[in-house]
CSV table of C-alpha atoms in Angstrom, one decimal:
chain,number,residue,atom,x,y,z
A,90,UNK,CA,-12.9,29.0,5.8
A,91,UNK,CA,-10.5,27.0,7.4
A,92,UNK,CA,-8.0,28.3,9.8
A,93,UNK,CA,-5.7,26.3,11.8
A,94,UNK,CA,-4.0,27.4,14.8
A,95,UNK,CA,-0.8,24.9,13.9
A,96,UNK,CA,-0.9,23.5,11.1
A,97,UNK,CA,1.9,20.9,8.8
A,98,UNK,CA,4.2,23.0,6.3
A,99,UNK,CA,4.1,21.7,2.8
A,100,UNK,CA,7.5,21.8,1.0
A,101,UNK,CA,8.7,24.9,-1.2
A,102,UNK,CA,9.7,22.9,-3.7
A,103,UNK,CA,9.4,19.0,-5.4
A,104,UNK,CA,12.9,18.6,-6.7
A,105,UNK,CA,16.1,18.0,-4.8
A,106,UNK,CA,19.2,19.1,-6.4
A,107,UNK,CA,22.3,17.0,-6.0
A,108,UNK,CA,25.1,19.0,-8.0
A,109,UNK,CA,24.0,18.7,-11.6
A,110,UNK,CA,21.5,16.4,-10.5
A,111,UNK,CA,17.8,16.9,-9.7
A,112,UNK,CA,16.0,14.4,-8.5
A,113,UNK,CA,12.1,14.5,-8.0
A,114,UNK,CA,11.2,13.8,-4.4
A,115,UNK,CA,7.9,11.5,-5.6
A,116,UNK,CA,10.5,9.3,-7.8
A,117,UNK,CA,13.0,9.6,-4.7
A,118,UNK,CA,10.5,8.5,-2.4
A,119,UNK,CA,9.1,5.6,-4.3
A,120,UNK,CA,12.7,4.3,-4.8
A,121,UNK,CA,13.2,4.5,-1.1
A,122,UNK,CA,10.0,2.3,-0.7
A,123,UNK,CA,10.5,0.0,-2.6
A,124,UNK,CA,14.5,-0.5,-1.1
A,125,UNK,CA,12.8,-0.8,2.1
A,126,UNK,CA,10.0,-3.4,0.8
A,127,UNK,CA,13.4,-5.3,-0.7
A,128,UNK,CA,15.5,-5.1,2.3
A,129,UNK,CA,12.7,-6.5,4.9
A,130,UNK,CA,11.9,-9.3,2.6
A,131,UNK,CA,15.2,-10.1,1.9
A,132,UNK,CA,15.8,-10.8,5.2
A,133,UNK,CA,12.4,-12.7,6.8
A,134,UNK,CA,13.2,-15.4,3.4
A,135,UNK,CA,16.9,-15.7,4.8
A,136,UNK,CA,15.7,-16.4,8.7
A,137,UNK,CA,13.2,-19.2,6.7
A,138,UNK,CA,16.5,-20.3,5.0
A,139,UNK,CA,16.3,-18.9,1.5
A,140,UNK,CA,18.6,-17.7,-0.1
A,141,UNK,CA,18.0,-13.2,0.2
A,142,UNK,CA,19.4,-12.7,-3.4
A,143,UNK,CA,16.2,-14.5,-4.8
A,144,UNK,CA,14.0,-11.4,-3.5
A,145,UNK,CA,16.3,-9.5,-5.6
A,146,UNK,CA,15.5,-11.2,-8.5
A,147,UNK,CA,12.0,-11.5,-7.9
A,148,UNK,CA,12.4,-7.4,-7.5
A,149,UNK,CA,14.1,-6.7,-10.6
A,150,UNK,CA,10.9,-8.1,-12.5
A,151,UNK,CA,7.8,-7.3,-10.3
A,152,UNK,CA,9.1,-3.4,-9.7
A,153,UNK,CA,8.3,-2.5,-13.2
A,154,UNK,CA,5.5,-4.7,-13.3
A,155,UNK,CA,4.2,-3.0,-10.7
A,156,UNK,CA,4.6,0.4,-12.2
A,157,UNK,CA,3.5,-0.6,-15.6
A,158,UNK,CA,0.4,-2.0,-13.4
A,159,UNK,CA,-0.1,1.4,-11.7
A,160,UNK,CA,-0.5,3.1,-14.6
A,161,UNK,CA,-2.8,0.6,-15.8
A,162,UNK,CA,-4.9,1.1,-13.0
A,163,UNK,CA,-5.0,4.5,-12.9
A,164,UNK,CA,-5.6,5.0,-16.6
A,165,UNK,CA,-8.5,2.6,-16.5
A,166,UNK,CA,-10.2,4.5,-13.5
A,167,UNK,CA,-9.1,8.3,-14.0
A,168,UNK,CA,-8.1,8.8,-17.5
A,169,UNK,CA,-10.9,11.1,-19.6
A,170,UNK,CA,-10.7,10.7,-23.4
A,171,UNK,CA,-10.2,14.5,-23.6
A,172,UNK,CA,-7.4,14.4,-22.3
A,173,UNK,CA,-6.0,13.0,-25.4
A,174,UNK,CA,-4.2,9.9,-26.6
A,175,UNK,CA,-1.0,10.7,-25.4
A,176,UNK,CA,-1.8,10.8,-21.7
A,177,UNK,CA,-1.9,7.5,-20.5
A,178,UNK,CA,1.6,6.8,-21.8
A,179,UNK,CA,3.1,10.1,-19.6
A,180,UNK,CA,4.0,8.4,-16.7
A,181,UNK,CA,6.8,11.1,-15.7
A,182,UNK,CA,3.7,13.4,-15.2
A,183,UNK,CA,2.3,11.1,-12.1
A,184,UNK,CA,-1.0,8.9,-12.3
A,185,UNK,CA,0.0,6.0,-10.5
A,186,UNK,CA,-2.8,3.6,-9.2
A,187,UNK,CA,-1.4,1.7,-6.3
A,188,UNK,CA,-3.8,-1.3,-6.3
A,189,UNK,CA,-3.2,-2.1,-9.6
A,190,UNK,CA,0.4,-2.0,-9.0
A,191,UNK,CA,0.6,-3.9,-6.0
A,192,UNK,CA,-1.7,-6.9,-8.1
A,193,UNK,CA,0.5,-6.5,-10.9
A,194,UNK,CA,3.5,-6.6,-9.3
A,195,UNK,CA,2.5,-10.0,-6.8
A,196,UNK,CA,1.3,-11.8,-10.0
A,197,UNK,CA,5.0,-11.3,-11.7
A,198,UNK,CA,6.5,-11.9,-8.5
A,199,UNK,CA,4.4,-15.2,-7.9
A,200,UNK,CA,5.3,-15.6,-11.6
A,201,UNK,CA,8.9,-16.0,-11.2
A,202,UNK,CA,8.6,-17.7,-7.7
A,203,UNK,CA,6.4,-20.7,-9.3
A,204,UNK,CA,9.7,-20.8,-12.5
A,205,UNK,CA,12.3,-21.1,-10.1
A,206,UNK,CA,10.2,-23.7,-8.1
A,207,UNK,CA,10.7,-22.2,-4.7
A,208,UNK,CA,7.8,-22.0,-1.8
A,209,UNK,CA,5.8,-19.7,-3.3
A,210,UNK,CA,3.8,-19.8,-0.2
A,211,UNK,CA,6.2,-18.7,2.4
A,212,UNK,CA,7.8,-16.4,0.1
A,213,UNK,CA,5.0,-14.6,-0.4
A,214,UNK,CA,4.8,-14.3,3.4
A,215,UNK,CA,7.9,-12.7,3.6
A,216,UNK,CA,7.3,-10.2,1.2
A,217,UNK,CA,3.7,-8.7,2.1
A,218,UNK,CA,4.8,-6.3,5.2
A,219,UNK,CA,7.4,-4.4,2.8
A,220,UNK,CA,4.6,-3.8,0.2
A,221,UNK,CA,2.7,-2.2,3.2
A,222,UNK,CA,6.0,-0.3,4.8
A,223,UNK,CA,7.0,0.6,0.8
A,224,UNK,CA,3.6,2.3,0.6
A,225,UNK,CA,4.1,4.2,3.8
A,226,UNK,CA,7.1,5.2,2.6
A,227,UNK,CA,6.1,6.6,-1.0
A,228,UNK,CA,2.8,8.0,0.4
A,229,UNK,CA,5.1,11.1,1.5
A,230,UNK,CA,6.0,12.5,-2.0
A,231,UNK,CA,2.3,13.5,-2.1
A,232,UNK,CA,3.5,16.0,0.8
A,233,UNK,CA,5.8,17.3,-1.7
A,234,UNK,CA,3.9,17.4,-5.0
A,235,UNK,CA,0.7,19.3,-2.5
A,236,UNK,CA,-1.5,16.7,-3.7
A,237,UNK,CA,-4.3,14.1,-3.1
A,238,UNK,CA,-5.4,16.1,0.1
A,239,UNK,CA,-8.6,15.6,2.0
A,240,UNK,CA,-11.1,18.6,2.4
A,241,UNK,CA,-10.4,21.6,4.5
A,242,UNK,CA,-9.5,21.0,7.9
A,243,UNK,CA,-8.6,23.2,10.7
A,244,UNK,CA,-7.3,20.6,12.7
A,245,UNK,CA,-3.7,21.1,14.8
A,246,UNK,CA,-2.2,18.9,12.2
A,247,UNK,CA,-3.8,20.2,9.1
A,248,UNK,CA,-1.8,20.3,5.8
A,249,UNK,CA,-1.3,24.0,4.6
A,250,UNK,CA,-1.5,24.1,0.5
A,251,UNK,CA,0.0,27.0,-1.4
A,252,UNK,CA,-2.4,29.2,-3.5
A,253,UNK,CA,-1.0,27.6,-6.5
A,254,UNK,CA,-2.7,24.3,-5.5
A,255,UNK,CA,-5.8,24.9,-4.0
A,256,UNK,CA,-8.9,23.8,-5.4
A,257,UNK,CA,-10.8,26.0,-7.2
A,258,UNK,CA,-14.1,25.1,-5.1
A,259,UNK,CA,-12.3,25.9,-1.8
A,260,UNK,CA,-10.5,29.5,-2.7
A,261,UNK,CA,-11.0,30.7,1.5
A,262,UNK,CA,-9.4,27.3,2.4
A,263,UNK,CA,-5.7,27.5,3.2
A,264,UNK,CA,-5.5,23.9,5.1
A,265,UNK,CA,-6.3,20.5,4.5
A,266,UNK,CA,-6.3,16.9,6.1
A,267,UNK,CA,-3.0,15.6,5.7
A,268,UNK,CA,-4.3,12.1,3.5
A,269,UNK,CA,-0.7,11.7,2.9
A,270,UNK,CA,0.4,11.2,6.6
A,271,UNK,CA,-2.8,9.3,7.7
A,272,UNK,CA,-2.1,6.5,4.9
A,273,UNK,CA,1.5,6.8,6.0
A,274,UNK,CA,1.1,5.9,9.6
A,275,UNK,CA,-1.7,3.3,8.5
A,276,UNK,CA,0.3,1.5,6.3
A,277,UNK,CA,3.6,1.9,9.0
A,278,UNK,CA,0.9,0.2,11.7
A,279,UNK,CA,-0.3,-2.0,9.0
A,280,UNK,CA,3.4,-3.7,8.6
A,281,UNK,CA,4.1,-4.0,12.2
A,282,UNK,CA,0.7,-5.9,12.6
A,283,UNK,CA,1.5,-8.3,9.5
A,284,UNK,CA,4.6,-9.5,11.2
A,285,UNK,CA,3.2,-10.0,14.1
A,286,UNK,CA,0.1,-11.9,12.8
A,287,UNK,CA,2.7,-14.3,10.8
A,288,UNK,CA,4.7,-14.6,14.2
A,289,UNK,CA,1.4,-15.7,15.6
A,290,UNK,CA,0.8,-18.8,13.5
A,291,UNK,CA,-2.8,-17.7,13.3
A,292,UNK,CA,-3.2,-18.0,9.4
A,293,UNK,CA,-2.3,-20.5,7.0
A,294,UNK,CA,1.2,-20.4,5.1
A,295,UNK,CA,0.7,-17.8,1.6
A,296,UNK,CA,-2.6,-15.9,3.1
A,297,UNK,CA,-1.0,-13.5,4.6
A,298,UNK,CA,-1.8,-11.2,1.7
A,299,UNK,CA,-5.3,-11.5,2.4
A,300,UNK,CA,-4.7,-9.7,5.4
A,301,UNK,CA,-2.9,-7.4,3.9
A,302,UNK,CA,-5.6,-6.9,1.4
A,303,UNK,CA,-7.9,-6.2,3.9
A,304,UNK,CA,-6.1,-3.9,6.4
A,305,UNK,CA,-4.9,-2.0,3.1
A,306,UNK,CA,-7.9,-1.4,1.6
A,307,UNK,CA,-10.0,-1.2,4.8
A,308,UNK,CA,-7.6,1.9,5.6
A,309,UNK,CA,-7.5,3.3,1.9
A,310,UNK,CA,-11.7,2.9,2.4
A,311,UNK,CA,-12.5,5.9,4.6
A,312,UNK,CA,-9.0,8.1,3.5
A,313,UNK,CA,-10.5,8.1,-0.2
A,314,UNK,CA,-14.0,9.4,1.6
A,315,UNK,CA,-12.6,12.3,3.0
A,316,UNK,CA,-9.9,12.6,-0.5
A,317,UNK,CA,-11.4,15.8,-3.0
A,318,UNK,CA,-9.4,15.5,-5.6
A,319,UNK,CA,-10.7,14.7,-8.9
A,320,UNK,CA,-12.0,11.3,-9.4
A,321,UNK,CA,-13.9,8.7,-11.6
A,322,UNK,CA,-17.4,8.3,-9.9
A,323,UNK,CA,-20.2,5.4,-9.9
A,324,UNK,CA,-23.1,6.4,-9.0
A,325,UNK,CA,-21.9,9.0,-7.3
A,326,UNK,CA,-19.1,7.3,-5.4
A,327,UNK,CA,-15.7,7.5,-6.2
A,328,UNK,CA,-14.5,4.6,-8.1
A,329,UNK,CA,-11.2,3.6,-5.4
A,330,UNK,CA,-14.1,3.3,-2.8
A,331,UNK,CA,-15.9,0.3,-4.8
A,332,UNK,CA,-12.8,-1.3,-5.7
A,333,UNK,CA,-11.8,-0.9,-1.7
A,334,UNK,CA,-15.2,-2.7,-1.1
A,335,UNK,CA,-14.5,-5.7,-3.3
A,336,UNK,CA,-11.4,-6.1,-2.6
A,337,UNK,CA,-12.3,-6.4,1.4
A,338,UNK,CA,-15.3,-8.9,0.4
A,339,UNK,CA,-12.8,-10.8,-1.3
A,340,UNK,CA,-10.0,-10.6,1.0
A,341,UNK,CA,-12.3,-11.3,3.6
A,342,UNK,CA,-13.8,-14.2,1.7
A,343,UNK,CA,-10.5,-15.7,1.8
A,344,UNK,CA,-9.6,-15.6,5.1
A,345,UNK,CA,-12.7,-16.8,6.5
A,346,UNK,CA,-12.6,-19.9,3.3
A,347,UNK,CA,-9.3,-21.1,4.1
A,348,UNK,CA,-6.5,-18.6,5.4
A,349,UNK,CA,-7.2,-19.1,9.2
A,350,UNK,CA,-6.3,-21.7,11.1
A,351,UNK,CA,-8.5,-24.1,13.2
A,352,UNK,CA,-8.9,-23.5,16.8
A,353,UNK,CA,-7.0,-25.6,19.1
A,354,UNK,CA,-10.0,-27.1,21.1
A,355,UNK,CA,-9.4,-28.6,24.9
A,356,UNK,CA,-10.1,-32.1,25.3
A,357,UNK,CA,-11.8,-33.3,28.7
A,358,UNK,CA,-11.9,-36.6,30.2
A,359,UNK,CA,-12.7,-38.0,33.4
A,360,UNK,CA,-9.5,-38.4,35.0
A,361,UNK,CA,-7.2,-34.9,33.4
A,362,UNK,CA,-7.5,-32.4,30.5
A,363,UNK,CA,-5.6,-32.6,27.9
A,364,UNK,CA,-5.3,-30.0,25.5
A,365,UNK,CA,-4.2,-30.3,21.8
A,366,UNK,CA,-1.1,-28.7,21.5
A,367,UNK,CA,-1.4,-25.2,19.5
A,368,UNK,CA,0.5,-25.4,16.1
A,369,UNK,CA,3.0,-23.5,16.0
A,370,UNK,CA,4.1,-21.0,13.2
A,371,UNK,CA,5.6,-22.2,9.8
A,372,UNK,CA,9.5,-20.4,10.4
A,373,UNK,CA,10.5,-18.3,12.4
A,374,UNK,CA,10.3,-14.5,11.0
A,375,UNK,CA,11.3,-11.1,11.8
């Protein structure tokens, strides 16, 4: 039995009321994300001299790509057929894969990018670190929905669940690890180190999101260990842990193929040194 000393509250309730609206903090959460993800990107294309309103477009199209993509995702690795039919297509009852939604959404992004004949290169640059700062973002309407927790903790910053959502295999256990928060702050770390990494020239223009591939799913890696929700296994490992694995080899594949630039090597001869000048980033970026 876990008992924690201090411990995080989770929220009374999942629905904010607004007058005669209520709004559910998940959807309200996801919305804010992906503002964020628009807002960040709008701004890094502008400082390379696009025009900000073409994110925008690019948004209207590649948000509900990207949740038609989640869904996808998440009915292809956590749907069971007795369930019934129906399920897959209830999307207001949650079951949102975010790999699948982030692939989904790029491709229809890159999509409209390669239509309108803009650099698809640097553009995707400037969009990756809001996809990371979106999902830090939405990662807290788990917090409200008590869900997709990690096994019982007794940690100072330990997630208390109600009784209501407790897992039957842990009835003793009032608190959790707080998965939510430690994908948060990952993903809120993650951005600030994609900006920086484009600030510092050292990969090539449009493979950024190989890095963000990596640190994403390199972070999502040990969070889903330590996850107990319910979950499609192979061999006995849950399913978002072999997909985190291949995307890393492949993301990693990338990078080391042709997303890295060449070192700058010093040149010696017998009067000075001389060294090659160090290339210097595409555009400046924010």
């Amino acid at each position: 039995m876990a008992v924690s000393v201090a411990s995080i509250p989770s929220p009374s309730v999942n629905v904010i009321e607004i007058g005669p609206f209520a709004l559910r903090a998940y959807g309200l959460l996801i919305a804010l994300g992906v503002l964020a993800a628009v807002w960040i990107a709008r701004r890094r294309w502008a400082l390379r001299g696009g025009n900000p309103d073409d994110v925008s477009r690019v948004a209207v199209v590649a948000v509900p790509a990207g949740l038609i993509g989640s869904r996808i995702y998440h009915v292809l690795t956590d749907w069971r057929f007795d369930e019934g039919w129906a399920e897959p297509f209830k999307i207001w009852e949650g079951g949102l894969g975010i790999p699948g939604g982030m692939a989904a959404g790029l491709l229809v992004g890159i999509w409209v990018v390669n239509r309108n004949g803009w650099d698809r290169g640097a553009f995707v640059d400037c969009v990756v670190p809001g996809l990371a700062l979106a999902q830090a973002i939405g990662r807290w309407g788990n917090w409200f929905n008590q869900e997709l927790f990690g096994r019982p903790s007794d940690l100072p910053w330990a997630l208390e669940i109600d009784a209501d959502h407790t897992p039957a295999a842990y009835p003793d256990s009032t608190t959790f690890h707080p998965t939510f928060l430690y994908e948060s702050l990952w993903n809120f770390a993650l951005t600030i180190a994609l900006i920086r990494i484009d600030q510092s020239g050292l990969v090539r223009k449009g493979s950024l999101v190989a890095v963000y591939v990596v640190g994403y799913l390199t972070g999502r890696l040990w969070i889903e260990a330590i996850r107990i929700d319910k979950a499609t296994e192979i061999l006995g490992v849950r399913i978002n842990i072999w997909m985190s694995l291949t995307g890393i080899v492949i993301g990693g594949g990338w990078l080391v193929w042709r997303g890295l630039r060449p070192v700058q090597v010093s040149v010696t001869d017998d009067s000075h040194e001389r060294s090659a000048p160090a290339r210097q980033p595409d555009n400046k970026i924010t």
